[in-house]
XYZ file of C-alpha atoms in Angstrom:
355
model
C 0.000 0.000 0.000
C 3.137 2.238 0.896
C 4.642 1.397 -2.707
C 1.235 2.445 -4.468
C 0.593 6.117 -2.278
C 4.368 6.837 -2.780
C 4.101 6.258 -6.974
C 0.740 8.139 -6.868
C 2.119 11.232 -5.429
C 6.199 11.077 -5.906
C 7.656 13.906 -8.616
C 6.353 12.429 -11.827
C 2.459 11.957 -10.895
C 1.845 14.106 -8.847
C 0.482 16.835 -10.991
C -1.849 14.177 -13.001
C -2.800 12.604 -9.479
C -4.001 16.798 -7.789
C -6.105 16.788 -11.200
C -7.985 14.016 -10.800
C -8.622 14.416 -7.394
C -9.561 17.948 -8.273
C -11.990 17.308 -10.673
C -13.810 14.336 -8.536
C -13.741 16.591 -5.668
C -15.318 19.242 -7.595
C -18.286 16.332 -8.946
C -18.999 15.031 -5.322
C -19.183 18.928 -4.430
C -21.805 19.767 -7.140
C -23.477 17.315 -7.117
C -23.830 17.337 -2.828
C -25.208 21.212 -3.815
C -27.803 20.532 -6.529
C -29.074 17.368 -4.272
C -30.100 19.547 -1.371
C -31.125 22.479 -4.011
C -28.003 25.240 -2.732
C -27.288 25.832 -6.044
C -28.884 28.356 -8.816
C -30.591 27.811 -11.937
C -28.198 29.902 -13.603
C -24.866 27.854 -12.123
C -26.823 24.893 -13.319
C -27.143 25.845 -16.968
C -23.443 26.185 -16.764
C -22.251 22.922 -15.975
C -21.849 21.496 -18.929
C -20.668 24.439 -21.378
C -18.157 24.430 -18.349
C -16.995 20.977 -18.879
C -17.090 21.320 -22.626
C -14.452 24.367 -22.431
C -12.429 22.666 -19.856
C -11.825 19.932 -22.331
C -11.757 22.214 -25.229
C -8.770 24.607 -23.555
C -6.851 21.047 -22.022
C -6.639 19.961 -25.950
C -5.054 23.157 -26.989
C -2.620 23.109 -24.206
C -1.876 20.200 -25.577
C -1.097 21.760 -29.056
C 0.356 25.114 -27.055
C 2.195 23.909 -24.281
C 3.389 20.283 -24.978
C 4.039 20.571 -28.432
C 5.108 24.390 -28.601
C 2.616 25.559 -31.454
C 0.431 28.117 -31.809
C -3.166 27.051 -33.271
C -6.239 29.682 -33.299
C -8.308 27.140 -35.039
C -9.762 25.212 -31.832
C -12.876 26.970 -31.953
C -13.258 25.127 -36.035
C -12.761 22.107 -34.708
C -15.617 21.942 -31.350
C -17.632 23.126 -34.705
C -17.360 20.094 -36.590
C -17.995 17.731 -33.945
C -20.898 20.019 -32.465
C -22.556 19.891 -36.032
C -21.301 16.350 -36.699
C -23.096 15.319 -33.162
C -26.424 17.155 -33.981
C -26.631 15.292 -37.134
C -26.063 11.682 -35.647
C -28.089 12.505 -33.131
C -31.190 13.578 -34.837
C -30.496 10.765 -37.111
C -30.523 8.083 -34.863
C -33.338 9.773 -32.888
C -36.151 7.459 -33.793
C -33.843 4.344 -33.616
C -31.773 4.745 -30.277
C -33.987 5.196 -27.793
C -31.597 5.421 -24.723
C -30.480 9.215 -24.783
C -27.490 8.398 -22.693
C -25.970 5.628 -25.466
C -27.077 8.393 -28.615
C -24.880 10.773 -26.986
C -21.606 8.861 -26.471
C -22.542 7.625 -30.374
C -22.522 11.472 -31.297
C -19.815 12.158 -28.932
C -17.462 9.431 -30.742
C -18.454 10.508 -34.101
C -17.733 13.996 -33.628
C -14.263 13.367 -32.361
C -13.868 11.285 -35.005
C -14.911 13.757 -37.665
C -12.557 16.504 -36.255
C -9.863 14.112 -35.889
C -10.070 13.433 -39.780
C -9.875 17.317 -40.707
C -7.453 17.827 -37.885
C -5.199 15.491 -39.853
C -5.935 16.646 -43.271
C -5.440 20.461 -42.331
C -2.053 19.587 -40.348
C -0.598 17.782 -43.375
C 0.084 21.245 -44.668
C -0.101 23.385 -41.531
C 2.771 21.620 -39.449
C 5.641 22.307 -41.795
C 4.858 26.050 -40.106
C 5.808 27.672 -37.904
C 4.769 30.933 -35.041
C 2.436 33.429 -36.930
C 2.431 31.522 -40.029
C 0.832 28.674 -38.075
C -1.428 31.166 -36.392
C -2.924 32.491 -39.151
C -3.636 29.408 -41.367
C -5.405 27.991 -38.207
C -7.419 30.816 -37.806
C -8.395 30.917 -41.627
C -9.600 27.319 -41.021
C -11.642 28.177 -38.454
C -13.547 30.948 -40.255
C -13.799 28.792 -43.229
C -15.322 25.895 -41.503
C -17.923 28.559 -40.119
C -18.786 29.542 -43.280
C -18.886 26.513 -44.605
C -21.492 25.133 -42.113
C -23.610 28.690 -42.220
C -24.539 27.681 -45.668
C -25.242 24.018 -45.085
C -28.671 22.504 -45.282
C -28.781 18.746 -43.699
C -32.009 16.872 -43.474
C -33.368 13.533 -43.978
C -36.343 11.479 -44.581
C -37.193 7.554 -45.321
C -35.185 7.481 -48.220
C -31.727 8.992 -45.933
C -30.041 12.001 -45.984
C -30.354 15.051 -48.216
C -27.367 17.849 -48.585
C -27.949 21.315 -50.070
C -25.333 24.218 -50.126
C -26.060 27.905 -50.133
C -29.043 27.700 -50.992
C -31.825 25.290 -49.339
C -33.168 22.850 -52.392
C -33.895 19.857 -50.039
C -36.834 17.908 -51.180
C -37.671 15.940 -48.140
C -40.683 13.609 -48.184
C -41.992 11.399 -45.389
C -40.617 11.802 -42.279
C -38.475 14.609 -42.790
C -36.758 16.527 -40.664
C -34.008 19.527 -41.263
C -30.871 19.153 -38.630
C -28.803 21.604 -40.602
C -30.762 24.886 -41.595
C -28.031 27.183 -43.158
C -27.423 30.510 -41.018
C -30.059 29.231 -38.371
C -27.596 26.134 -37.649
C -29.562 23.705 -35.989
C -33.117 23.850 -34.917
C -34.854 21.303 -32.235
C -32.144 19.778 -30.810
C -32.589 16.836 -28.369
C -31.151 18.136 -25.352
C -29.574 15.430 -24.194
C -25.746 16.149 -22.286
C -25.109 15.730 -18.779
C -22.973 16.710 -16.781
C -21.683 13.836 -15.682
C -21.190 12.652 -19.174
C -19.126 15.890 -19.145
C -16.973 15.390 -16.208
C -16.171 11.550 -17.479
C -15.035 13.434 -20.762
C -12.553 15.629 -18.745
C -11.458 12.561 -17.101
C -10.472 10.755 -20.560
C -8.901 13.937 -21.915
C -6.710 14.122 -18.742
C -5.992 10.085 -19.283
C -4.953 10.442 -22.714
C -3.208 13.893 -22.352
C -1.271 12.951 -19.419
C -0.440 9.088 -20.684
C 0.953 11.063 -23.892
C 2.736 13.155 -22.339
C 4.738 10.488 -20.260
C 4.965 8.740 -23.234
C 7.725 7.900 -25.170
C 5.951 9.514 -28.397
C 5.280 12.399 -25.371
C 9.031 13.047 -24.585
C 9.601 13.559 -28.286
C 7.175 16.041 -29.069
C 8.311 17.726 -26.236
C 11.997 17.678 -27.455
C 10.404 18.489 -30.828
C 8.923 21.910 -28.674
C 12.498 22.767 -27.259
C 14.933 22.068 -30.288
C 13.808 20.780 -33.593
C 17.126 21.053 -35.076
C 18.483 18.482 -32.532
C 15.517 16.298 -32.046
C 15.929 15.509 -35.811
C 19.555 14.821 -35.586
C 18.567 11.773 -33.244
C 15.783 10.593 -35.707
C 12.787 11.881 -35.001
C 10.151 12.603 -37.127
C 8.823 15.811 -36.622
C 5.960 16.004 -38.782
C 4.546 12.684 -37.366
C 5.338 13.707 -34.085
C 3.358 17.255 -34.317
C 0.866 15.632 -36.030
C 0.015 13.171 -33.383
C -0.570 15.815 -30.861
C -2.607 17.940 -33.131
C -4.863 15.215 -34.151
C -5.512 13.840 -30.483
C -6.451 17.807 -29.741
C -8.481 18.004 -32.832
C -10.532 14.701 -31.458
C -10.871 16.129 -27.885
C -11.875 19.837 -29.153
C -14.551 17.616 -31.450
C -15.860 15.580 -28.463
C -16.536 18.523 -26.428
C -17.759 20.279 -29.523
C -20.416 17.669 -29.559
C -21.327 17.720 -25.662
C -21.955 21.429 -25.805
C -24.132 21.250 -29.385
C -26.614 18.652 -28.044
C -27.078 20.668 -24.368
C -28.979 23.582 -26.297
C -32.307 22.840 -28.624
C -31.026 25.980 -31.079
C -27.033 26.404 -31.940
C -26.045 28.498 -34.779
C -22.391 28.484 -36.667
C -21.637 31.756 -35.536
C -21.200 30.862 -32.228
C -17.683 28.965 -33.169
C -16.084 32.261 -34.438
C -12.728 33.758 -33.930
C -13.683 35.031 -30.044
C -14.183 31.340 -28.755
C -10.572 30.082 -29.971
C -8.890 33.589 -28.485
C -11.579 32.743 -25.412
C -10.019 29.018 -25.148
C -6.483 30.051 -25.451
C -6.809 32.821 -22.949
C -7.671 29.799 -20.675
C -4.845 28.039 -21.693
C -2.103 30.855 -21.155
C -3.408 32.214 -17.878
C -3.394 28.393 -16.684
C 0.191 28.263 -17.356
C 1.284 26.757 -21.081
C 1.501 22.978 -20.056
C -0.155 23.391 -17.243
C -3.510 20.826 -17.146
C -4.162 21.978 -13.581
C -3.760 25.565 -14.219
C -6.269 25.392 -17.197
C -8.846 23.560 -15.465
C -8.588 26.122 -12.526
C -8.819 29.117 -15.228
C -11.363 27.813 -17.185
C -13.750 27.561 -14.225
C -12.784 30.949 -12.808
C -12.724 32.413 -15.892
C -16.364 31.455 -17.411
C -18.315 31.641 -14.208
C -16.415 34.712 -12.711
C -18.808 37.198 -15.263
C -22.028 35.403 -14.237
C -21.353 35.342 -10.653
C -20.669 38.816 -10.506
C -23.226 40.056 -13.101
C -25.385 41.485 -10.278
C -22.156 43.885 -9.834
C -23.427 46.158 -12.715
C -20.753 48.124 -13.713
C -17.825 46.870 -11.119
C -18.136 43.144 -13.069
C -16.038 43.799 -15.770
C -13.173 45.657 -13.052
C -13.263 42.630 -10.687
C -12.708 40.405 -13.964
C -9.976 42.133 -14.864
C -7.886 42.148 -11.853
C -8.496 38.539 -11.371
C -7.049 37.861 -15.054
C -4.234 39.979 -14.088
C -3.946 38.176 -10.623
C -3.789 34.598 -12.431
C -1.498 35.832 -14.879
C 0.956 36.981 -12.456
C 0.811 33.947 -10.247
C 0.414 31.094 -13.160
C 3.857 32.753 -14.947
C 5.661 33.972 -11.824
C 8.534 31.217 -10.648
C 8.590 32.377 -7.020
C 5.091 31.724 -7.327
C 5.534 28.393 -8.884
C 7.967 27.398 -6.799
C 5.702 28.181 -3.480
C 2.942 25.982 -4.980
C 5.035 22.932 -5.609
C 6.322 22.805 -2.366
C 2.844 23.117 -0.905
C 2.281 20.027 -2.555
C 4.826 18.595 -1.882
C 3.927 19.220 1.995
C 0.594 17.877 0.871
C 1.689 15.211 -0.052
C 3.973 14.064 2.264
C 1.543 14.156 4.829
C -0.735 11.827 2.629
C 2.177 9.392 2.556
C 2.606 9.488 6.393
C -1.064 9.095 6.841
C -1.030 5.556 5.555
C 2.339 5.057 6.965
């Protein structure tokens, strides 16, 4: 039992062991509040967009702070598994009845579907680098919007129907329209929970954190420092970037598909250019590499403004001096160095405790 606490919490798993406990602690907690009814309608609603952006942000740290590249296209890829989701969904509406098993189906299709583009677009977006990278990213994003603003998807007993730009679907018996060009989708099962959505943050961190102890991990990480030398020694660089990229894309897709089937009504615009600045704003005040630090972010960041919306006019203050406070402490090493040996104190009095 000593072996097992001491690997749980010694140097190297330490950080991945604090975030799961974190974000079970943080389920138990929620869930203790909405059972004896101490929490708000308006918290409520947020649950899940919050775990959706949580796992959104911990892909592009991924991307950001693992393998040292700047992408602005996150926001394009939660699009096309939100969209891909809504579709599978609706589809399978009338033949899974279970809402629960329809919207891990959606959820894996989705991350499937972003994984696909997130490997075709990296092909040629890889072999950039810095603002070069930055910018193609970002042009994919806005494309994909536009791309699913003039989409029309519906289908009837004789399967699906497509339509682009403008809406010439002739649907017969048993129609119904997922995709409705600018309107996006309309009549929506809602059907994520947020449990579904803390299980997803659990996977991401599995995945993330078993990459990044990796072997394939420790390469795109010396891929991140030096790519001059981490070719001398034989690694592949593309394949290595691309790995990381495509695991992000199919996490950003995933979540992508959690938040599109928790509202009845989402339209294309809501993926724009704001959300992937809003996602890596999360990812940099968390600290670049930093899964803990993102989570924390994340959750101050996108329920600071509601909480404090009955501030009026001081809201917008107070959330800027806490964005400045994280910033400061999240890239500060005296900071860093304070935290780390408060858990290491931590810690060490777990160990002793089942000494």
């Amino acid at each position: 039992m000593k072996n097992i606490i001491n690997k749980i919490f010694d140097a190297k798993h330490r950080s991945r062991t604090f975030s799961y406990i974190l974000v079970i602690a943080c389920y138990i907690l929620v869930e203790v509040l909405m059972s004896t009814g101490n929490i708000t309608s308006l918290l409520k609603g947020l649950l899940v967009p919050l775990c959706c952006y949580i796992v959104a942000a911990l892909a592009l740290n991924l991307v950001v702070g693992v393998s040292g590249e700047l992408s602005l296209g996150q926001a394009g890829f939660m699009s096309i598994g939100a969209f891909s989701a809504v579709c599978v969904a609706g589809y399978l509406g009338n033949i899974v009845a279970n809402d629960i098993v329809r919207l891990i189906i959606a959820m894996i299709v989705g991350a499937i579907v972003a994984a696909v583009f997130g490997f075709i677009i990296g092909i040629p977006v890889l072999k950039l680098q810095g603002d070069y990278l930055a910018i193609v990213t970002l042009a994919f994003g806005q494309i994909i919007k536009s791309v699913i603003n003039n989409m029309y998807v519906g289908f009837d007993n004789n399967g699906f129907q497509f339509s682009f730009v403008t809406n010439n679907l002739k649907l017969g018996e048993g129609a119904k329209i997922l995709l409705n060009g600018p309107m996006g989708a309309t009549g929506t099962s809602r059907i994520s929970t947020f449990t579904v959505g803390v299980i997803l943050i659990i996977i991401s961190l599995i995945v993330i954190y078993n990459l990044m102890y990796s072997k394939n991990g420790r390469a795109i990480m010396a891929c991140r420092d030096n790519r001059i030398a981490a070719s001398t020694v034989g690694i592949n660089i593309a394949n290595t970037k691309m790995l990381a990229f495509v695991i992000s894309a199919a996490l950003a897709g995933a979540a992508g598909a959690l938040y599109a089937l928790n509202y009845a009504t989402l339209v294309p615009a809501k993926f724009d250019f704001n959300t992937s600045i809003l996602i890596l704003v999360y990812v940099v005040l968390g600290g670049l590499g930093n899964m803990n630090g993102t989570i924390i972010s994340t959750v101050v960041l996108l329920l600071l403004p509601e909480l404090l919306r009955s501030l009026r006019d001081y809201r917008m203050l107070i959330y800027a001096i806490v964005l400045i406070v994280i910033m400061i402490v999240t890239n500060n090493s005296r900071m860093k160095t304070i935290i780390e040996s408060f858990k290491k104190k931590i810690s060490g009095k777990g160990v002793k405790a089942h000494d």
